[in-house]
XYZ file of C-alpha atoms in Angstrom:
554
model
C -0.063 0.014 0.150
C 1.149 4.089 -0.643
C -0.573 6.352 0.513
C 0.255 8.417 -3.290
C 1.927 6.226 -6.479
C 5.065 7.639 -7.154
C 6.787 6.068 -10.438
C 10.293 4.165 -9.552
C 12.132 7.001 -11.602
C 10.964 9.941 -9.355
C 11.398 7.723 -6.319
C 15.132 7.095 -7.324
C 15.671 10.880 -7.800
C 13.694 12.026 -4.734
C 16.447 9.643 -2.726
C 19.570 11.008 -4.843
C 18.312 14.066 -3.535
C 17.880 13.923 -0.609
C 20.766 12.446 0.151
C 22.879 14.898 -2.697
C 21.022 18.593 -1.902
C 21.953 18.896 1.068
C 25.899 18.278 -0.101
C 25.437 21.128 -2.641
C 23.181 23.759 -0.697
C 26.104 23.924 1.094
C 28.984 24.513 -2.132
C 26.011 27.255 -2.748
C 26.583 28.131 1.398
C 30.087 29.531 0.352
C 29.747 31.339 -2.643
C 28.923 35.012 -2.345
C 24.520 35.083 -3.035
C 22.959 36.560 -6.115
C 22.016 39.798 -5.666
C 19.076 39.875 -6.047
C 18.983 37.062 -2.645
C 21.516 39.268 -0.838
C 19.297 41.377 0.887
C 19.703 43.959 3.493
C 22.097 41.041 5.676
C 24.195 39.342 4.367
C 24.366 37.153 7.292
C 19.970 36.351 7.553
C 19.926 35.972 4.151
C 22.439 32.177 4.494
C 20.549 31.472 7.647
C 17.338 31.712 5.263
C 19.706 29.451 2.937
C 19.827 26.882 5.685
C 16.165 26.005 6.450
C 15.065 26.415 2.339
C 17.920 23.743 1.816
C 17.331 21.438 5.013
C 13.405 22.363 4.228
C 13.627 20.960 1.107
C 15.174 17.834 2.067
C 12.401 17.465 4.943
C 9.480 17.731 2.154
C 11.392 15.538 -0.531
C 11.854 13.091 2.203
C 7.498 12.843 2.979
C 6.427 12.508 -0.173
C 9.729 9.426 -0.110
C 8.264 8.462 2.460
C 4.190 8.836 1.260
C 5.503 7.082 -1.889
C 7.008 4.568 -0.210
C 5.000 -0.155 -0.435
C 4.482 0.427 3.144
C 2.588 -3.414 2.359
C 6.451 -4.316 1.104
C 8.750 -2.795 3.596
C 11.003 -5.114 3.351
C 12.067 -4.506 0.817
C 15.053 -2.197 -0.864
C 12.836 0.794 -3.233
C 13.741 4.189 -5.163
C 17.217 2.406 -5.106
C 20.198 3.051 -7.708
C 22.466 0.891 -9.809
C 25.655 2.067 -10.497
C 28.935 0.813 -10.891
C 31.316 3.367 -10.257
C 34.664 1.047 -9.459
C 35.138 -1.445 -12.021
C 38.493 -3.187 -9.948
C 37.046 -3.465 -6.764
C 33.749 -4.209 -7.356
C 32.114 -0.570 -5.658
C 28.360 0.212 -7.053
C 26.633 3.831 -6.057
C 23.878 1.656 -4.474
C 21.568 3.211 -2.724
C 18.396 2.008 -1.718
C 15.261 1.992 1.500
C 13.701 -0.251 3.121
C 11.515 -0.050 6.531
C 15.057 0.165 8.891
C 15.986 2.980 7.064
C 13.114 4.906 6.611
C 12.411 6.120 9.733
C 15.956 7.277 10.743
C 16.045 9.339 7.409
C 13.230 11.103 8.503
C 14.844 11.519 11.786
C 18.383 13.446 10.206
C 16.139 15.801 7.859
C 13.310 16.629 10.500
C 16.667 16.929 13.059
C 18.748 19.080 10.875
C 15.852 20.962 9.620
C 14.572 22.598 13.234
C 18.102 22.500 14.238
C 18.621 24.976 11.311
C 14.787 26.744 11.742
C 16.240 27.888 14.975
C 19.803 28.907 14.205
C 18.209 31.177 12.488
C 16.964 32.361 14.922
C 19.552 31.158 17.570
C 23.353 31.440 15.890
C 25.880 30.518 18.727
C 28.726 32.863 18.676
C 31.301 31.313 16.588
C 33.419 32.662 13.016
C 31.143 33.179 10.149
C 27.333 32.208 9.263
C 28.737 30.964 6.280
C 30.270 28.294 7.601
C 27.902 27.305 9.889
C 25.815 26.801 7.611
C 27.818 24.707 5.487
C 29.491 22.354 8.150
C 25.390 22.004 9.608
C 24.686 20.777 5.144
C 27.502 18.615 4.957
C 26.976 17.370 8.086
C 23.670 15.997 7.182
C 24.445 14.782 3.825
C 27.342 12.880 5.253
C 24.598 11.240 7.752
C 21.136 11.122 5.295
C 24.177 8.762 2.559
C 24.864 6.637 5.421
C 21.529 5.342 6.205
C 20.400 4.789 2.237
C 23.953 3.450 1.181
C 23.557 0.303 0.610
C 28.290 -0.941 -0.371
C 29.967 -1.394 2.777
C 32.696 0.957 0.558
C 30.670 4.348 -0.120
C 29.217 3.782 3.366
C 32.520 3.626 5.152
C 32.930 7.008 3.092
C 30.173 9.140 4.176
C 30.026 6.864 8.285
C 33.452 9.362 8.053
C 31.924 11.943 6.283
C 30.291 13.494 9.166
C 33.479 13.247 11.378
C 35.480 16.856 10.061
C 31.997 19.005 9.789
C 31.111 18.049 13.634
C 34.457 18.613 15.289
C 34.100 22.407 13.608
C 31.104 22.781 15.151
C 32.181 21.828 18.832
C 35.904 23.746 17.751
C 34.378 27.177 15.917
C 31.269 27.236 17.251
C 31.011 25.350 21.309
C 31.525 26.240 25.111
C 34.262 25.936 27.297
C 36.873 22.881 26.982
C 36.070 23.039 23.144
C 39.598 22.081 21.804
C 39.988 19.777 24.073
C 36.341 18.234 23.930
C 36.695 19.057 20.013
C 39.818 16.607 19.517
C 39.056 13.763 22.313
C 36.293 13.730 19.323
C 37.975 13.158 16.256
C 40.665 10.842 17.388
C 38.485 8.437 19.030
C 35.812 8.352 16.162
C 39.023 8.602 14.094
C 41.187 5.122 15.242
C 38.171 3.757 15.332
C 36.874 4.542 11.982
C 40.821 2.890 10.847
C 39.855 -0.914 12.500
C 35.945 -0.482 10.547
C 37.693 -0.174 8.260
C 39.625 -2.984 7.891
C 36.984 -5.479 9.131
C 34.542 -3.697 5.853
C 37.898 -4.815 3.964
C 38.531 -8.167 5.797
C 34.496 -9.038 4.384
C 35.044 -7.405 0.480
C 38.083 -9.740 -0.670
C 37.353 -12.158 0.865
C 33.858 -12.191 0.372
C 34.584 -10.976 -3.761
C 31.915 -8.061 -2.977
C 31.130 -5.336 -0.921
C 27.388 -5.048 -1.941
C 25.531 -5.179 1.036
C 22.064 -6.897 -0.530
C 24.159 -9.333 -1.692
C 26.137 -10.077 1.196
C 23.014 -10.021 3.614
C 21.789 -12.628 1.342
C 23.904 -14.525 1.453
C 24.013 -15.154 5.171
C 27.673 -15.422 6.494
C 27.408 -18.459 3.782
C 30.542 -17.194 2.287
C 33.237 -16.557 5.123
C 33.816 -19.003 7.983
C 33.173 -17.809 10.934
C 37.661 -16.803 11.606
C 36.541 -14.253 8.724
C 33.648 -13.099 11.169
C 34.723 -13.467 14.211
C 37.160 -11.371 13.214
C 35.615 -8.795 10.868
C 32.197 -8.819 13.503
C 35.934 -7.472 16.320
C 37.057 -4.514 13.909
C 33.363 -3.124 12.119
C 32.394 -3.918 16.355
C 34.657 -1.516 17.288
C 34.747 1.436 14.529
C 30.528 1.253 15.106
C 30.790 0.615 18.826
C 33.534 4.354 19.687
C 29.942 6.005 17.749
C 27.392 4.942 19.456
C 29.112 5.100 21.310
C 29.590 1.562 24.601
C 30.634 1.358 28.002
C 33.635 1.969 28.177
C 34.480 4.232 25.223
C 32.410 6.559 25.908
C 34.123 8.883 27.660
C 34.254 11.856 24.288
C 30.299 11.932 23.938
C 30.180 13.866 27.522
C 32.385 16.458 27.265
C 31.627 16.707 23.565
C 28.459 17.264 24.247
C 29.209 20.072 26.786
C 31.804 22.058 24.803
C 29.117 21.937 21.384
C 26.367 24.444 20.639
C 23.378 23.402 21.178
C 22.011 22.592 17.960
C 25.339 19.837 17.411
C 24.833 18.545 20.875
C 20.858 17.273 19.126
C 22.563 16.615 16.071
C 25.294 14.560 17.703
C 22.813 12.862 19.798
C 19.778 12.738 17.676
C 21.373 11.851 14.517
C 25.069 10.777 14.686
C 24.330 7.720 17.339
C 22.388 5.938 15.053
C 24.887 6.011 12.626
C 26.901 3.077 14.847
C 23.334 1.010 16.661
C 22.594 1.476 12.643
C 25.292 -0.123 11.479
C 24.842 -2.890 13.586
C 21.623 -4.098 12.312
C 22.067 -3.005 8.283
C 25.830 -4.316 8.387
C 26.979 -7.498 11.157
C 23.293 -8.979 11.839
C 23.186 -10.337 8.407
C 26.272 -10.792 6.981
C 28.224 -12.284 10.355
C 25.927 -13.574 12.427
C 28.096 -16.682 13.025
C 30.460 -13.928 13.915
C 27.570 -11.816 16.306
C 25.774 -14.405 17.688
C 30.565 -15.591 19.644
C 30.243 -11.055 20.415
C 26.431 -10.982 21.375
C 26.868 -12.333 25.276
C 29.912 -9.726 25.430
C 28.097 -7.127 23.468
C 25.117 -7.587 26.045
C 27.870 -7.653 28.926
C 28.287 -3.542 28.485
C 25.403 -2.755 26.866
C 23.653 -3.107 31.317
C 27.252 -2.295 31.978
C 26.287 1.094 29.949
C 23.029 1.433 31.706
C 24.164 1.787 34.395
C 27.283 2.909 34.596
C 25.102 5.958 32.362
C 22.756 5.605 35.289
C 24.900 6.729 38.237
C 27.085 9.117 36.576
C 23.592 10.540 36.240
C 22.218 10.505 39.778
C 26.409 11.408 41.067
C 26.023 14.583 39.208
C 22.116 15.251 40.066
C 22.722 15.152 43.880
C 22.988 18.902 45.589
C 26.560 20.091 46.538
C 27.509 18.169 43.244
C 27.925 21.713 40.499
C 26.567 19.219 37.764
C 26.561 20.437 34.667
C 22.672 19.620 32.746
C 24.143 19.406 29.446
C 27.225 16.744 30.865
C 24.188 15.026 32.781
C 22.030 14.150 29.883
C 25.081 13.638 27.685
C 25.476 10.807 29.908
C 22.094 9.497 29.815
C 22.712 8.512 26.293
C 24.943 6.449 27.151
C 21.996 4.641 29.100
C 19.900 4.825 26.446
C 22.539 3.511 23.360
C 23.077 0.535 26.147
C 19.136 -1.129 26.226
C 20.196 -0.293 22.115
C 22.618 -2.430 22.224
C 21.107 -5.121 24.233
C 18.634 -5.516 21.824
C 20.472 -6.022 19.140
C 22.595 -8.779 20.816
C 19.003 -10.655 21.175
C 19.558 -10.849 17.362
C 15.731 -11.622 18.367
C 13.304 -9.122 16.043
C 11.119 -8.428 19.211
C 15.151 -7.097 20.257
C 16.296 -5.836 17.216
C 12.993 -4.127 16.316
C 12.505 -2.400 19.985
C 16.741 -2.063 19.458
C 15.267 0.472 15.719
C 12.338 1.433 17.959
C 14.553 2.971 21.260
C 17.258 4.804 18.930
C 14.142 6.517 17.046
C 12.406 7.214 20.102
C 16.032 8.751 22.621
C 16.410 11.131 18.933
C 13.750 12.686 19.004
C 13.012 12.335 23.463
C 16.462 13.516 23.908
C 17.064 15.806 21.169
C 14.332 18.078 23.027
C 16.094 17.252 25.800
C 19.440 18.906 24.339
C 16.938 22.156 22.733
C 15.575 22.883 26.710
C 19.074 23.074 28.046
C 20.266 24.898 25.610
C 17.846 27.323 25.980
C 17.610 27.340 29.822
C 21.529 27.942 29.736
C 21.245 30.751 27.028
C 18.731 32.148 29.932
C 20.732 32.349 32.820
C 24.020 31.995 31.378
C 25.112 28.358 33.138
C 23.808 24.698 32.791
C 25.278 24.350 35.938
C 22.210 22.254 38.396
C 23.004 23.201 41.919
C 22.789 27.166 40.242
C 20.250 26.543 38.304
C 17.779 24.963 41.252
C 19.192 27.443 44.515
C 18.706 31.041 45.261
C 19.706 32.788 42.335
C 17.675 30.181 40.505
C 13.950 30.175 41.568
C 11.566 26.977 40.494
C 11.550 26.828 36.629
C 7.387 26.826 36.837
C 7.239 29.654 38.310
C 9.702 31.897 36.083
C 8.873 30.220 33.407
C 6.154 27.283 32.976
C 5.869 27.142 30.033
C 9.646 26.044 29.585
C 9.425 23.747 32.973
C 6.777 21.805 31.665
C 7.779 20.939 28.332
C 11.232 19.962 30.032
C 9.187 17.536 33.556
C 7.295 16.250 29.714
C 10.775 14.788 28.066
C 12.742 13.641 31.333
C 9.079 11.449 32.472
C 9.553 10.895 28.512
C 13.276 10.127 28.516
C 12.525 7.825 31.960
C 9.870 5.532 29.396
C 7.087 6.272 30.919
C 4.935 3.977 29.198
C 2.127 6.000 26.421
C 5.228 8.685 25.307
C 8.048 6.831 23.084
C 10.759 6.354 25.399
C 8.294 3.251 27.253
C 8.126 1.103 24.447
C 11.610 0.485 23.150
C 13.340 -0.575 26.226
C 10.314 -3.353 26.954
C 10.181 -4.786 23.651
C 14.877 -5.243 24.520
C 14.006 -5.998 27.963
C 11.210 -8.935 26.234
C 14.000 -10.092 23.810
C 16.981 -9.865 26.163
C 14.189 -12.416 28.881
C 14.106 -15.051 25.183
C 17.418 -13.963 22.772
C 17.933 -16.163 19.453
C 18.761 -20.338 19.341
C 22.498 -20.986 20.924
C 22.410 -17.466 22.087
C 22.247 -18.379 27.228
C 18.270 -17.763 28.601
C 20.246 -18.060 32.311
C 23.031 -14.763 30.942
C 20.559 -12.930 28.985
C 18.417 -13.363 31.523
C 20.218 -11.751 34.139
C 21.145 -8.824 31.470
C 17.098 -8.650 31.483
C 16.881 -8.170 35.095
C 20.718 -5.567 34.879
C 18.691 -3.248 32.202
C 15.196 -2.879 34.167
C 17.245 -1.890 37.583
C 18.914 0.724 34.147
C 15.326 1.536 34.190
C 14.524 2.067 37.820
C 17.508 4.506 38.131
C 16.807 6.102 34.622
C 13.732 7.674 36.379
C 15.480 8.360 39.755
C 18.472 10.658 38.575
C 15.306 12.359 36.251
C 12.506 12.867 38.350
C 15.677 14.202 40.903
C 17.109 16.452 37.208
C 13.043 17.637 37.794
C 12.415 18.268 41.207
C 15.778 21.093 41.057
C 15.479 22.194 38.283
C 11.645 23.061 37.803
C 10.374 23.251 41.538
C 14.217 24.815 42.982
C 15.370 23.231 46.130
C 13.789 23.263 49.872
C 14.920 25.775 51.909
C 16.640 25.114 54.599
C 14.612 27.092 57.573
C 11.468 27.481 55.386
C 9.087 25.517 58.428
C 6.150 27.343 58.518
C 5.799 28.359 62.404
C 3.668 26.703 64.638
C 0.909 29.537 63.789
C 0.927 27.949 59.908
C 2.906 32.043 59.276
C 6.681 31.966 57.461
C 9.216 32.280 60.270
C 10.920 35.515 60.013
C 14.247 36.672 59.827
C 16.006 37.246 62.972
C 18.270 40.254 64.048
C 16.468 42.333 61.308
C 16.287 42.545 58.206
C 17.532 40.050 55.443
C 19.322 40.436 52.279
C 16.597 39.462 49.201
C 17.269 35.845 48.260
C 18.900 35.149 51.446
C 19.196 31.862 53.357
C 15.291 30.652 54.879
C 13.801 34.110 52.967
C 11.389 34.027 49.856
C 12.617 37.041 47.915
C 9.572 39.117 47.363
C 9.059 38.645 43.615
C 10.324 35.709 41.999
C 12.383 36.974 38.567
C 10.903 35.711 35.715
C 12.508 34.744 32.539
C 12.012 35.478 29.155
C 8.735 31.431 29.061
C 9.505 29.577 25.611
C 9.404 31.933 22.728
C 8.005 31.553 18.825
C 10.523 29.411 17.184
C 11.381 27.336 20.080
C 7.309 26.777 19.546
C 7.698 25.901 16.052
C 11.497 23.678 16.582
C 10.574 22.094 19.599
C 6.591 21.288 18.889
C 6.889 18.108 16.174
C 9.870 17.018 18.184
C 6.785 16.438 21.405
C 4.247 15.899 19.107
C 6.243 12.521 17.592
C 7.301 11.685 21.075
C 3.477 10.999 21.806
C 2.320 9.859 18.270
C 5.653 7.261 19.247
C 4.148 6.337 22.196
C 0.175 5.971 21.610
C 0.736 4.351 17.923
C 4.341 2.287 17.875
C 2.416 0.048 15.546
C 3.616 3.246 12.469
C 6.794 2.283 13.386
C 7.054 -1.272 14.443
C 4.859 -1.889 11.097
C 7.778 -0.994 9.000
C 10.707 -2.492 11.296
C 9.389 -5.561 11.601
C 9.176 -7.362 8.143
C 12.587 -6.071 7.525
C 13.828 -7.080 10.354
C 13.012 -10.889 10.128
C 13.284 -10.939 7.047
C 17.590 -9.672 7.560
C 17.577 -12.231 10.243
C 15.844 -14.789 8.091
C 18.936 -14.551 5.007
C 16.987 -12.403 3.060
C 14.039 -15.048 3.090
C 10.516 -12.653 3.646
């Protein structure tokens, strides 16, 4: 079933346009604007160009989704297959199925919302031209990663996003941005070198880099030892990007230093590239190798779930001087642990849960980073003690709509039933309860129990954040006197804001602005929609996952 019947040639064009248009837009952003489009403010003109290009890509992606045959989501659609390097049998092979289409839509949406947000709130830094060009190159590389069906092209697209993200952190970031940017690039590049060796091993041993042919072969053309080595090498590179504990240490620094839109794209899109690689490459191409490493992957995943939650609890406690952006970054380590646990089960239930959790994390954590960036702009800091203390009265009292939306995003992140975060975690735990044949049930049920404990820790730190930031700290002398009145300050008048004395008036902050509402509302709405109607997403992913795990057989 297609919502609108679109010809195969038009679908091919749309997918090629989605991948190439941001790259062309990046080049155009660096060129002088035509006389009629310069406007009075060149900086605003180039930012408007970014909104236009990302908007056009989003529209094309939506049309692609509308023309997608939803009755056959396991079939590669909108495919283009052109020989590029005949000597190596490298092809420009593009296509989408039920696994890649949601990630394509998520990437196009988040990049457009970031461009729209930046039009009104550009981060401090060098030329806006360079900023827009880097965001568009980043979008092109990410979209290509989810659309290409050749291993070498996948690697090129996978690497294409590193340089723009490095410069976004290093040039438009906050404190310690140079160190954070270098840490990000070194970790990911070292992981990528090892990943390339694994990709070359698969290509040379099987005689092709075509991901569809390799998935259909389902590892039959590769010996068990080759599969184990390939999974170890490729998995290491993907685990760094995911990031999997203990290869995660670049992430909190990168998020803390990155500008708001950099954090949104890093959490909402770039982390998904690693987990997508596990599903698209390792599960179907090297199933025996994955089965060997699945228990270890699951063990690292649940350690990451608990570790990320404990780190967040440590940052959230009073007096820890924890940074709210850093806390949300550590929460991503825990959430991506659920995704890896689902993949490690090697079952349709677990892998569907992982893919659902991927999309949910992109929506919810993208919204959280937008909100934390807005709070930091208003307060001048993301320090939790400052936000919760006397200098930052309860957010509910100062900017109630902003506080309410932060509370909504927090409870969505902790996995409240009825919101998007719930289904991915639940399906992942169900998958761990009954893992694939050949995997140890006692071990995976232990991992399931640890993961379930991690959900409780997640609820604990998120509720602490809501209480402290939205409701404020309890003043040490705020108990009522026996006659029911607030206690009076002893020894004469106290300065406004002193401990135990409520200021005469609560200073107000700017509440949600129109442009902020425009950028954030789609993420909140989709979080609710995915939570109440999960079949929309699962109906796309499940047939594709079933085919992928069955070795290309529907």
